[in-house]
mmCIF file of C-alpha atoms and ligand atoms in Angstrom:
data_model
loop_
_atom_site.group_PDB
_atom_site.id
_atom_site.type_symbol
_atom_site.label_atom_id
_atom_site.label_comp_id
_atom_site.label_asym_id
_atom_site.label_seq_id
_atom_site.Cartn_x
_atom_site.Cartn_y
_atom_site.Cartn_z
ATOM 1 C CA UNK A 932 33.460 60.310 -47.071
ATOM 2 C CA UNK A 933 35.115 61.770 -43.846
ATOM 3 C CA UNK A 934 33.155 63.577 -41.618
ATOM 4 C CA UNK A 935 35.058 66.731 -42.358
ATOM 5 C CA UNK A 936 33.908 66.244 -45.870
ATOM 6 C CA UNK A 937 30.732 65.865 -44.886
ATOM 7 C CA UNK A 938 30.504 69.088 -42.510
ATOM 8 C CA UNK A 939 28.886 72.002 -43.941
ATOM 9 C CA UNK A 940 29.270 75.046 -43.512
ATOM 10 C CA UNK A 941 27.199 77.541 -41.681
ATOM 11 C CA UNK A 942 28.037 80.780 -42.762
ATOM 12 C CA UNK A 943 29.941 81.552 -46.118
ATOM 13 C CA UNK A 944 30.857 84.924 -46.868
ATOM 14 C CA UNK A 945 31.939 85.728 -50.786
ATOM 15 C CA UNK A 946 34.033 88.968 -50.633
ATOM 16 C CA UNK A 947 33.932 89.919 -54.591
ATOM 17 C CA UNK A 948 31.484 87.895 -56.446
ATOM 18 C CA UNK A 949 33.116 87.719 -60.329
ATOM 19 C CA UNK A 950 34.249 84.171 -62.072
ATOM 20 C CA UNK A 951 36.000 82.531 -59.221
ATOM 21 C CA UNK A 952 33.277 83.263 -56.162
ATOM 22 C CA UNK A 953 30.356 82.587 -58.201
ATOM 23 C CA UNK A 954 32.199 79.117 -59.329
ATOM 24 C CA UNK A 955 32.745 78.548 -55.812
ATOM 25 C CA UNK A 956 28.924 79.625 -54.363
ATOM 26 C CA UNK A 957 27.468 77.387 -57.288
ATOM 27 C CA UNK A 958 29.263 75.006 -56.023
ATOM 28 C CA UNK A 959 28.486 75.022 -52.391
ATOM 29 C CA UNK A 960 24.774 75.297 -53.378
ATOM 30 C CA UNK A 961 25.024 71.981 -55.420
ATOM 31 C CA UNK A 962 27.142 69.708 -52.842
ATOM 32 C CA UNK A 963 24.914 71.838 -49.876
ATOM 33 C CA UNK A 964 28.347 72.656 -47.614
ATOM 34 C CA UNK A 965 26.330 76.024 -46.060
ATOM 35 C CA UNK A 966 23.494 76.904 -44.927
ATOM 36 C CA UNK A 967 23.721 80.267 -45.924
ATOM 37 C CA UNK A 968 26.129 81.973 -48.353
ATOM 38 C CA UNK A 969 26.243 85.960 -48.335
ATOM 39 C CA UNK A 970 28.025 87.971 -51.338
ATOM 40 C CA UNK A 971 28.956 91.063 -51.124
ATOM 41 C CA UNK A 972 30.528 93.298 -54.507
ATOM 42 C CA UNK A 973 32.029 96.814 -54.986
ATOM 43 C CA UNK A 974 28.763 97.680 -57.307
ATOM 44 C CA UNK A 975 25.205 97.580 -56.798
ATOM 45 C CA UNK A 976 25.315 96.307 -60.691
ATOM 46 C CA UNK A 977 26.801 93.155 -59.236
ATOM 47 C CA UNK A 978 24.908 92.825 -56.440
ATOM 48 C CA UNK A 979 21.711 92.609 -58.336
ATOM 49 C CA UNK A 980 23.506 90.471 -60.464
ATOM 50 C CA UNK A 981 24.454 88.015 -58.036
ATOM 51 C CA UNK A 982 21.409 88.236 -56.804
ATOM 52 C CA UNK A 983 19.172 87.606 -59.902
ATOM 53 C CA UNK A 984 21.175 84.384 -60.198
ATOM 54 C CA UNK A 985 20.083 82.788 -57.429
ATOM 55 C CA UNK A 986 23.653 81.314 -56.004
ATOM 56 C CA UNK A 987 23.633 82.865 -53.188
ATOM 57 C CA UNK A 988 21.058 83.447 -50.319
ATOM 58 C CA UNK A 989 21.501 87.191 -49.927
ATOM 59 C CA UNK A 990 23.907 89.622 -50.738
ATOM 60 C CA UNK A 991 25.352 92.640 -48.691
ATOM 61 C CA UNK A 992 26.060 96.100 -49.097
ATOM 62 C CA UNK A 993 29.382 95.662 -46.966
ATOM 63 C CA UNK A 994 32.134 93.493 -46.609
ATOM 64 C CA UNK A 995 31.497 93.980 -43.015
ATOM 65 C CA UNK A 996 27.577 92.971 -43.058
ATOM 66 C CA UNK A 997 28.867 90.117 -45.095
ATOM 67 C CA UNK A 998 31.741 88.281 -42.501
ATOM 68 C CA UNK A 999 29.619 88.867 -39.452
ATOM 69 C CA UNK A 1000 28.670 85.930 -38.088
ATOM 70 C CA UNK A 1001 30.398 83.928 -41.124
ATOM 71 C CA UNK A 1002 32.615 80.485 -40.300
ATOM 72 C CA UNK A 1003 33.915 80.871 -43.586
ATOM 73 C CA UNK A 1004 35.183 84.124 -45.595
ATOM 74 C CA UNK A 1005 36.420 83.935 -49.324
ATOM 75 C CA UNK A 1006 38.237 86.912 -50.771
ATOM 76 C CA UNK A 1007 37.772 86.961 -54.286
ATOM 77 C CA UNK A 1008 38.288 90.218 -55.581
ATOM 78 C CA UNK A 1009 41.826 91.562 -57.491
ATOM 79 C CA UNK A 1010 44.440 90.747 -55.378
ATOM 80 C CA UNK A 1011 45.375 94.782 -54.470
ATOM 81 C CA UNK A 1012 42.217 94.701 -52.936
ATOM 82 C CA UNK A 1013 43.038 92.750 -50.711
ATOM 83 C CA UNK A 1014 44.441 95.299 -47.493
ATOM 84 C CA UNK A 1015 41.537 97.740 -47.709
ATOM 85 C CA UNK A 1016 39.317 94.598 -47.581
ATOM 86 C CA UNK A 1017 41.287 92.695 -44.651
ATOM 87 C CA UNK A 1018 41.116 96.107 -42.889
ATOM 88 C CA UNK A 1019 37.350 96.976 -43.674
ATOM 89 C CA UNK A 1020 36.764 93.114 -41.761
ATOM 90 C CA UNK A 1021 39.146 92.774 -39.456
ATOM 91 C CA UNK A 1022 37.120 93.950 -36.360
ATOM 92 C CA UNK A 1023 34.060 91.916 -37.600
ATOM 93 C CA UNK A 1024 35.412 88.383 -37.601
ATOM 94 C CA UNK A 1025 33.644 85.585 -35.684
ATOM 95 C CA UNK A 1026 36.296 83.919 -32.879
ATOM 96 C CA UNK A 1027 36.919 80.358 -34.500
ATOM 97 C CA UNK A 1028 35.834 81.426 -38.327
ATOM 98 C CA UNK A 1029 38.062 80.786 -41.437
ATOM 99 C CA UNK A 1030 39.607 83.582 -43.910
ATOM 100 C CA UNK A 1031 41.061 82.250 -47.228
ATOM 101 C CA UNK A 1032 41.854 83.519 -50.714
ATOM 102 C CA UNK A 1033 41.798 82.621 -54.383
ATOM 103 C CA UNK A 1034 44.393 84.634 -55.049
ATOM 104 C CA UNK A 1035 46.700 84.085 -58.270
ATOM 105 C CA UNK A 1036 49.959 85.311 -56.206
ATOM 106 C CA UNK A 1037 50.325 84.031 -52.462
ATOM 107 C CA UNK A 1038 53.373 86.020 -51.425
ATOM 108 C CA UNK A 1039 52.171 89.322 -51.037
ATOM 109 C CA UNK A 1040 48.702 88.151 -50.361
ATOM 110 C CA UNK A 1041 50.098 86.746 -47.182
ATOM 111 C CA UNK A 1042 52.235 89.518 -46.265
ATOM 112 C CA UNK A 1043 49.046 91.909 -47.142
ATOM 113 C CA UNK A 1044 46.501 89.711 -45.306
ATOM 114 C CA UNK A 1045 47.658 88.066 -42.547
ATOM 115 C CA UNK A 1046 49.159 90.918 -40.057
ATOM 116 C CA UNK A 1047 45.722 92.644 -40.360
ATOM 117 C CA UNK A 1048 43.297 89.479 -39.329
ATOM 118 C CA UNK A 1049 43.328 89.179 -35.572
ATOM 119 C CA UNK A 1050 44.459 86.575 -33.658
ATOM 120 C CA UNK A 1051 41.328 84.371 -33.135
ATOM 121 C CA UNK A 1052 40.821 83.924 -36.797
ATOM 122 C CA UNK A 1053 42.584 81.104 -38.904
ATOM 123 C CA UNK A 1054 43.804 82.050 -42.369
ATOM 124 C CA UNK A 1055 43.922 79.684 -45.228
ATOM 125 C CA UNK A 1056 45.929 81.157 -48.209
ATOM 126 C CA UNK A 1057 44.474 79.525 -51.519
ATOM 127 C CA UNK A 1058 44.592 79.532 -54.953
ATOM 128 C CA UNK A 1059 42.587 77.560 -57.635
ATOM 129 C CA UNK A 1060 44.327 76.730 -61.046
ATOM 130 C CA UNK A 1061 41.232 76.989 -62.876
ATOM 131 C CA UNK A 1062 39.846 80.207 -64.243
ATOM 132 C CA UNK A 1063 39.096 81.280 -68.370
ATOM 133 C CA UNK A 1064 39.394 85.108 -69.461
ATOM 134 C CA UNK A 1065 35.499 85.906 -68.873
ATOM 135 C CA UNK A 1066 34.833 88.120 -65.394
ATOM 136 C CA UNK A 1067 31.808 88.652 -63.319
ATOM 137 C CA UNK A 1068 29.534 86.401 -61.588
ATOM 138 C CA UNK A 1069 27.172 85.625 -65.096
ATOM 139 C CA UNK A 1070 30.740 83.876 -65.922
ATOM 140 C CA UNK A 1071 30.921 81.316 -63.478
ATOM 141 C CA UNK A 1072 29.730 77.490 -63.360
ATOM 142 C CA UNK A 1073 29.863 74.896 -61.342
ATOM 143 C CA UNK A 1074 32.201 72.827 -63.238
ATOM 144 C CA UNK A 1075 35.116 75.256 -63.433
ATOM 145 C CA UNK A 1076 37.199 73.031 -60.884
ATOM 146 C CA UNK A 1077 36.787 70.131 -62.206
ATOM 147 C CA UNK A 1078 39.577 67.729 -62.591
ATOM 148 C CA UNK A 1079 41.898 70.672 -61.629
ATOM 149 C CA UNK A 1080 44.470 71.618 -58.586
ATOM 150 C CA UNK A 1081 44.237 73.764 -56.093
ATOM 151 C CA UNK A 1082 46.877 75.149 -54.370
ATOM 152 C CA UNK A 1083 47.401 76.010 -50.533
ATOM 153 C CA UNK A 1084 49.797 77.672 -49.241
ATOM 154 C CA UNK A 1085 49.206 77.539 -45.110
ATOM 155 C CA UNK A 1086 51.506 79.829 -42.872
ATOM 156 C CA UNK A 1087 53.329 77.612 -40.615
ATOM 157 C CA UNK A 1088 51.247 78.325 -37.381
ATOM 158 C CA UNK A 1089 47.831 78.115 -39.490
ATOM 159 C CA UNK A 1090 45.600 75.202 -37.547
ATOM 160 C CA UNK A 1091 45.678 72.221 -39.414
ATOM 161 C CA UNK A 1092 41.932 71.698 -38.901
ATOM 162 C CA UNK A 1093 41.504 74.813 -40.714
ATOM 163 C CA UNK A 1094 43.465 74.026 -43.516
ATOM 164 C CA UNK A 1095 42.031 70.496 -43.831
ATOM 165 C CA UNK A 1096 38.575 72.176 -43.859
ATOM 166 C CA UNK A 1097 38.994 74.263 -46.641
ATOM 167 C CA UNK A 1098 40.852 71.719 -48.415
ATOM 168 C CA UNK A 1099 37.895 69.267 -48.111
ATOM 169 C CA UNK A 1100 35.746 72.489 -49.990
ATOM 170 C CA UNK A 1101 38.066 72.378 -52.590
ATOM 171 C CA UNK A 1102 37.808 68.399 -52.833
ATOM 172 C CA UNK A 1103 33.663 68.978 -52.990
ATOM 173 C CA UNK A 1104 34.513 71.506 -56.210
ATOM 174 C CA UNK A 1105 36.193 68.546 -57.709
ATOM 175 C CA UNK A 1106 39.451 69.663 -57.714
ATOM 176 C CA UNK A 1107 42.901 67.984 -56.284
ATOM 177 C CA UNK A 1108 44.589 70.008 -53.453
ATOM 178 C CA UNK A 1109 48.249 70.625 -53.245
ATOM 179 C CA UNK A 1110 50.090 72.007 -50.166
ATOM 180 C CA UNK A 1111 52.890 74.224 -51.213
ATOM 181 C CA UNK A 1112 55.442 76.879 -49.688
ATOM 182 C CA UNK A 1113 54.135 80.720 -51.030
ATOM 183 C CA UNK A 1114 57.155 81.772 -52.571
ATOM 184 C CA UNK A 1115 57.810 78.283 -54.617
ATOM 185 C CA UNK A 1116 53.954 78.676 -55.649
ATOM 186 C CA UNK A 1117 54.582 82.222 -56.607
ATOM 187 C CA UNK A 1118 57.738 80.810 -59.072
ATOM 188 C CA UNK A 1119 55.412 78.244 -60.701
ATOM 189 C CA UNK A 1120 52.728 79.996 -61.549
ATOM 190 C CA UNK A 1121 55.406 82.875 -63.113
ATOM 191 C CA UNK A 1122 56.163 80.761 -65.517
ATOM 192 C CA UNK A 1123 53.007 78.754 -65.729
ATOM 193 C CA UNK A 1124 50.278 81.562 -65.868
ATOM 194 C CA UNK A 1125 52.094 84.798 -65.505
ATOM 195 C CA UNK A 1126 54.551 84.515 -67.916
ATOM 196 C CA UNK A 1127 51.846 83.124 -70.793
ATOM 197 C CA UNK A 1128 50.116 85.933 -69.978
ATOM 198 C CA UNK A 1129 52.576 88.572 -70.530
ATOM 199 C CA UNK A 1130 53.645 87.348 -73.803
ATOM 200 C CA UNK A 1131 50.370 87.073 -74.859
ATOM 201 C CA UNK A 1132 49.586 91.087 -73.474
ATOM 202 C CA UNK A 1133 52.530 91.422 -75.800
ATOM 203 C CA UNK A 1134 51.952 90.244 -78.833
ATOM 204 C CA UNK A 1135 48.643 91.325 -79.149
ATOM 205 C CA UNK A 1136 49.500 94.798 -77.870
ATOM 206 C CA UNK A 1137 52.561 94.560 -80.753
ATOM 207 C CA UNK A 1138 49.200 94.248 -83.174
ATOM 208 C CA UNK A 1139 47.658 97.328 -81.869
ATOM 209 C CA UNK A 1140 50.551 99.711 -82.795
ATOM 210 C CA UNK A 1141 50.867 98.553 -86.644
ATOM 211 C CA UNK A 1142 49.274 100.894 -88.832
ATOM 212 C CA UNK A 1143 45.999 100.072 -89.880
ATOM 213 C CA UNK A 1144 45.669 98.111 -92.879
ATOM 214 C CA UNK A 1145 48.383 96.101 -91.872
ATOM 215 C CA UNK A 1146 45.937 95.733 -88.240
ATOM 216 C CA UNK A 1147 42.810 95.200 -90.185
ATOM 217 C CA UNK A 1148 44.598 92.346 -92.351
ATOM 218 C CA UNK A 1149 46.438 90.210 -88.887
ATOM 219 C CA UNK A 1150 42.627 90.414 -87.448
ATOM 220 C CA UNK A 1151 41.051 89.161 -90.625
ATOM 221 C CA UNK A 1152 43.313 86.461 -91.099
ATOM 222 C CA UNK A 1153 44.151 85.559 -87.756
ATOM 223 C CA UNK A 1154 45.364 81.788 -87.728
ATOM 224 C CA UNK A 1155 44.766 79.809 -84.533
ATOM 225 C CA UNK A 1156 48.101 80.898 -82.780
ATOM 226 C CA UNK A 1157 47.315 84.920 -82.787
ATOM 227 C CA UNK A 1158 43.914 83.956 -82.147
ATOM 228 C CA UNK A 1159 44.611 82.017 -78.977
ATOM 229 C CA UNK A 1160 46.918 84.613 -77.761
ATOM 230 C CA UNK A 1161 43.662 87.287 -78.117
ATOM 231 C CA UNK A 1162 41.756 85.093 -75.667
ATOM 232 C CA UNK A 1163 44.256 85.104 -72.925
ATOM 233 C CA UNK A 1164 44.758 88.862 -73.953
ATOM 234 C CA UNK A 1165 41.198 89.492 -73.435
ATOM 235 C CA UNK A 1166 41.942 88.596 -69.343
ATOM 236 C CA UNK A 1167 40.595 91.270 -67.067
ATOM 237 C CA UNK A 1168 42.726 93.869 -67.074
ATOM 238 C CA UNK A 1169 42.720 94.978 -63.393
ATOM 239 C CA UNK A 1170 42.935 91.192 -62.124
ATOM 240 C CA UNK A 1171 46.725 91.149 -64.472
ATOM 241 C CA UNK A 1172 47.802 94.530 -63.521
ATOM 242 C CA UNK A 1173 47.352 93.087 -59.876
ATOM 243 C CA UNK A 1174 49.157 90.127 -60.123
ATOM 244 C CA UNK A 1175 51.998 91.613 -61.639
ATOM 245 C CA UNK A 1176 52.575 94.046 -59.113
ATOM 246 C CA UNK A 1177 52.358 91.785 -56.746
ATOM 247 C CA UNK A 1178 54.418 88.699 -58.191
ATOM 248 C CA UNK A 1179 57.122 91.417 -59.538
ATOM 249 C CA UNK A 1180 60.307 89.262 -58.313
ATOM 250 C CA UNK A 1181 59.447 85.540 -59.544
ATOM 251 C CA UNK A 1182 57.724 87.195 -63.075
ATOM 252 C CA UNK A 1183 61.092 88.890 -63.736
ATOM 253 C CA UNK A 1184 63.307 85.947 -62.829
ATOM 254 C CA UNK A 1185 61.601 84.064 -65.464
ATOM 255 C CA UNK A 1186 61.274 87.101 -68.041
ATOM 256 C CA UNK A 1187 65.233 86.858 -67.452
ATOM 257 C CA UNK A 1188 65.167 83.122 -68.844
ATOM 258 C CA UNK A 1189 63.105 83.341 -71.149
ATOM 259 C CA UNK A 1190 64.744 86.499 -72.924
ATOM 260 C CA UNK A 1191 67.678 85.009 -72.875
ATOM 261 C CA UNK A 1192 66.447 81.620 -74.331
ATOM 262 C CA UNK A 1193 64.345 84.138 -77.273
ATOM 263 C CA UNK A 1194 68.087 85.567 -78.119
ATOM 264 C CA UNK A 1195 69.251 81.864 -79.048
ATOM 265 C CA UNK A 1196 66.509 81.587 -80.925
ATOM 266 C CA UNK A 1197 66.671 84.835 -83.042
ATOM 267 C CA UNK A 1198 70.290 83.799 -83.172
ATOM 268 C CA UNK A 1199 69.836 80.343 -84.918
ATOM 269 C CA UNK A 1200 67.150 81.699 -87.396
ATOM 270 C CA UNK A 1201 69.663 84.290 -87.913
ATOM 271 C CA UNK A 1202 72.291 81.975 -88.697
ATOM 272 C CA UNK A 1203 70.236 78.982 -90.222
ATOM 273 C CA UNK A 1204 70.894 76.982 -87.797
ATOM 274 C CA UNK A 1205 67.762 74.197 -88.491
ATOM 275 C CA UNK A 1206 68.930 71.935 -86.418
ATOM 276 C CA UNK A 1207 68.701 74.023 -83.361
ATOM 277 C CA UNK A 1208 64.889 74.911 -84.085
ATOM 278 C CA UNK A 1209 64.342 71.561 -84.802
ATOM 279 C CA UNK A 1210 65.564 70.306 -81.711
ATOM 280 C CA UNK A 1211 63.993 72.270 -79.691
ATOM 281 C CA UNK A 1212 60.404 72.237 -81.397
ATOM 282 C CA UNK A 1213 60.626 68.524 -80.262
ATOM 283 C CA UNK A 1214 61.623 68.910 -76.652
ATOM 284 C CA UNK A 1215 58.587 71.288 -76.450
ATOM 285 C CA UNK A 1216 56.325 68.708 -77.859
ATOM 286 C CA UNK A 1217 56.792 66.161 -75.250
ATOM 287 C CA UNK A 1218 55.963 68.686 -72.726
ATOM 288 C CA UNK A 1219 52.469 68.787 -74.268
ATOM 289 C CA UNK A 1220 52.381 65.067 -74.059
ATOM 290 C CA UNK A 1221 53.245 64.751 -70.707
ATOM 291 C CA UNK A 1222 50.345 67.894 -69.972
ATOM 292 C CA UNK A 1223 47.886 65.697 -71.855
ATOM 293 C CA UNK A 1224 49.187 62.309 -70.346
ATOM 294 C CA UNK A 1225 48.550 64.240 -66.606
ATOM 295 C CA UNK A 1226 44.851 65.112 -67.429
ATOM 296 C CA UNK A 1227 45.317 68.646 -67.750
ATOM 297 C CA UNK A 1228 45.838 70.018 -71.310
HETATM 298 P P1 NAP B 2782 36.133 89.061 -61.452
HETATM 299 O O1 NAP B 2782 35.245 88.128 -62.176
HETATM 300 O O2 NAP B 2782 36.658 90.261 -62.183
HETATM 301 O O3 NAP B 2782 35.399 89.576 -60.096
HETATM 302 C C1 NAP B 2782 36.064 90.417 -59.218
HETATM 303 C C2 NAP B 2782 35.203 90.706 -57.994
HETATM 304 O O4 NAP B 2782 35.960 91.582 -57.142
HETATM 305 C C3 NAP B 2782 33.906 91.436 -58.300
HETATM 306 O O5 NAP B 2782 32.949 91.114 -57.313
HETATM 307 C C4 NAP B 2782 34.326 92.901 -58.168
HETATM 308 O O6 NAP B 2782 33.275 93.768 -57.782
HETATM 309 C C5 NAP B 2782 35.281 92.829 -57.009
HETATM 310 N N1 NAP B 2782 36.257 93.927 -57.031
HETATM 311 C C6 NAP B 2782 36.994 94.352 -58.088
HETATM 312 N N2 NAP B 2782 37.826 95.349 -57.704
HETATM 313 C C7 NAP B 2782 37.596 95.558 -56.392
HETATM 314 C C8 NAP B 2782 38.122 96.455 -55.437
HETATM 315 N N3 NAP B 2782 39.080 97.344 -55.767
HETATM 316 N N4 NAP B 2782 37.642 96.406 -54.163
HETATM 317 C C9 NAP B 2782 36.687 95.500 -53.818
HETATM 318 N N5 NAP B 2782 36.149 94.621 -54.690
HETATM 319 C C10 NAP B 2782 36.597 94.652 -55.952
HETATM 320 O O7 NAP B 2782 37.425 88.324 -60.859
HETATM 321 P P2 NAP B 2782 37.803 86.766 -60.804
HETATM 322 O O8 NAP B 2782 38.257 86.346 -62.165
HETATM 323 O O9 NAP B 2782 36.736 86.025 -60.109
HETATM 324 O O10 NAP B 2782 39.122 86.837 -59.897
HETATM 325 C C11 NAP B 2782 39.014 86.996 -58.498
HETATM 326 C C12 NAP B 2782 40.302 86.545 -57.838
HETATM 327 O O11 NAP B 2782 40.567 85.208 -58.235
HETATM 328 C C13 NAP B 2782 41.546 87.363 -58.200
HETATM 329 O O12 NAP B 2782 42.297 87.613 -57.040
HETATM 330 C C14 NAP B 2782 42.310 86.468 -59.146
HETATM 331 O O13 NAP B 2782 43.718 86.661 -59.011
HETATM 332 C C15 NAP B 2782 41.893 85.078 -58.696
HETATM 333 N N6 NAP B 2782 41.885 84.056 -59.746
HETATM 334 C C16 NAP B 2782 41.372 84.330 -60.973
HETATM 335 C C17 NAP B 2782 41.377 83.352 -61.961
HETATM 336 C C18 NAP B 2782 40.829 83.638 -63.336
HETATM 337 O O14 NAP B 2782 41.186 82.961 -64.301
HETATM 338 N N7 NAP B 2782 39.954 84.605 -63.497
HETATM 339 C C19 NAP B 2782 41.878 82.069 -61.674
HETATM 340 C C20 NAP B 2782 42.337 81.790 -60.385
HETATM 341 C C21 NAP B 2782 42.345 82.800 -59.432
HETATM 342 P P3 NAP B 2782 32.425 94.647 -58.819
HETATM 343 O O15 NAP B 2782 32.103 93.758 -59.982
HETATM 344 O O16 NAP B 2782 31.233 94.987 -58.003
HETATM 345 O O17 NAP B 2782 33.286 95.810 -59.193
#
């Protein structure tokens, strides 16, 4: 193990403590990279919360209480958080510390983020591809990152110490670290989360406007593929409406695809044309071969 692997931490500051920050402080208490970790949340409900776990050493009543003194600072809340938050810390930032993100979009994060952190702070844009539709910090576990990739997305004048650093935390949580540009991470996950998502918000929301018996009937006999589309549907609401809004260019680029891809579909069921579902039903399979050959299905 390199000695930046082995370096802990001395100060980590959570900012939002929900799935992805109490992942991450359960797993910095388990490979010991701090000596202290400090959460702060938006509600004294999830303060106690966090606290009553016992993943964290103490938790704060301010974002600012929280980064002061910190070498590291995590923001994990809803991405359109993220200004007021950057603001509310900016003036409390050790010289030398670290800010990075979990983020699902890194675009606008940056843009939102990085003119408001002074100078003598390195920023680490980040984003873990691991996450399931539960919230809060009761959610989280230890395992979450296992086996999976996480994704940073480094401005070019970020130190490469810094990013190095954090990517060695991300190593620790078991997962495999990418380097990528912002905006081609922001086109990936479009159609690899965002997308998925959408359809699934969809379909399910189609289900809520049918009248009810016909409702009562789709939930009572819901085969596997409505029910899987309910459990991404079930996402947090305010975490989705977030990335969205902030992904807005790269989520309708693909929406454009993929309408126009559902036309030639409705068009060859419309015309009978079997051999164009059929061929395309198999080119879709070997996609979830190659997912399962690659470790990640
Ligand atoms: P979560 O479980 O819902 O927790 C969100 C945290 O942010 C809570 O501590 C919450 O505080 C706080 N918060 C919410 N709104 C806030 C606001 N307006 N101002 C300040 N704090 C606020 O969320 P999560 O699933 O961990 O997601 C956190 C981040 O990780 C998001 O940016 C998301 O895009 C990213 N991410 C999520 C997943 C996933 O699958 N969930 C995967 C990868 C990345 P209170 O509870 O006190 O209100």
């Amino acid at each position: 193990m390199s000695e930046t692997e082995n370096t802990p931490f001395e100060r980590v500051a959570l900012i939002g403590i929900g799935l992805i920050c109490s992942s991450l402080a359960r797993v910095i208490q388990r490979e010991g990279l701090a000596r202290e970790v400090v959460a702060f949340s938006r509600t004294e409900e999830t303060r106690k919360k966090a606290a009553s776990l016992g993943i964290v050493d103490s938790v704060a009543d301010t974002p600012e209480e929280a980064v002061t003194g910190a070498d590291l600072v995590v923001l994990g809340t809803p991405v359109g958080a993220y200004a007021a938050v950057a603001d509310t810390i900016a003036g409390h930032l050790a010289e030398g510390a670290i800010v990075t993100d979990v983020g699902s979009v890194k675009g606008s994060v940056i843009d939102a983020v990085a003119p408001r952190l002074p100078v003598h702070v390195h920023f680490v844009p980040g984003h873990p591809l691991a996450g399931t539709e539960h919230s809060g910090p009761d959610a989280g576990f230890d395992t979450l990152f296992q086996g999976r990739w996480c994704i940073l997305t480094p401005l070019e004048e970020t130190d490469a110490a810094a990013v190095e650093r954090v990517a060695a935390l991300w190593r620790r949580a078991g997962s495999m670290v990418d380097i990528m540009d912002p905006s081609h991470h922001d086109l990936v996950l479009a159609i690899t989360s965002h997308l998925p998502h959408l359809i699934a918000y969809n379909i399910v929301g189609t289900v809520t406007d049918l009248e009810d018996q016909t409702k009562r009937e789709v939930i009572k006999y819901a085969a596997s593929g409505f029910r899987d589309f309910t459990r991404i549907a079930a996402s947090d609401p305010v975490m989705w409406r977030d990335i969205f809004m902030n992904n807005r260019e790269a989520v309708l680029e693909m929406l454009g695809r993929f309408t126009e891809d559902l036309s030639r579909l409705q068009r060859a069921i419309r015309w009978g044309e079997a051999d164009t579902l059929e061929a395309l039903f198999t080119r879709t399979r070997d996609i979830r071969r190659q997912i399962i050959a690659e470790k990640q299905a």
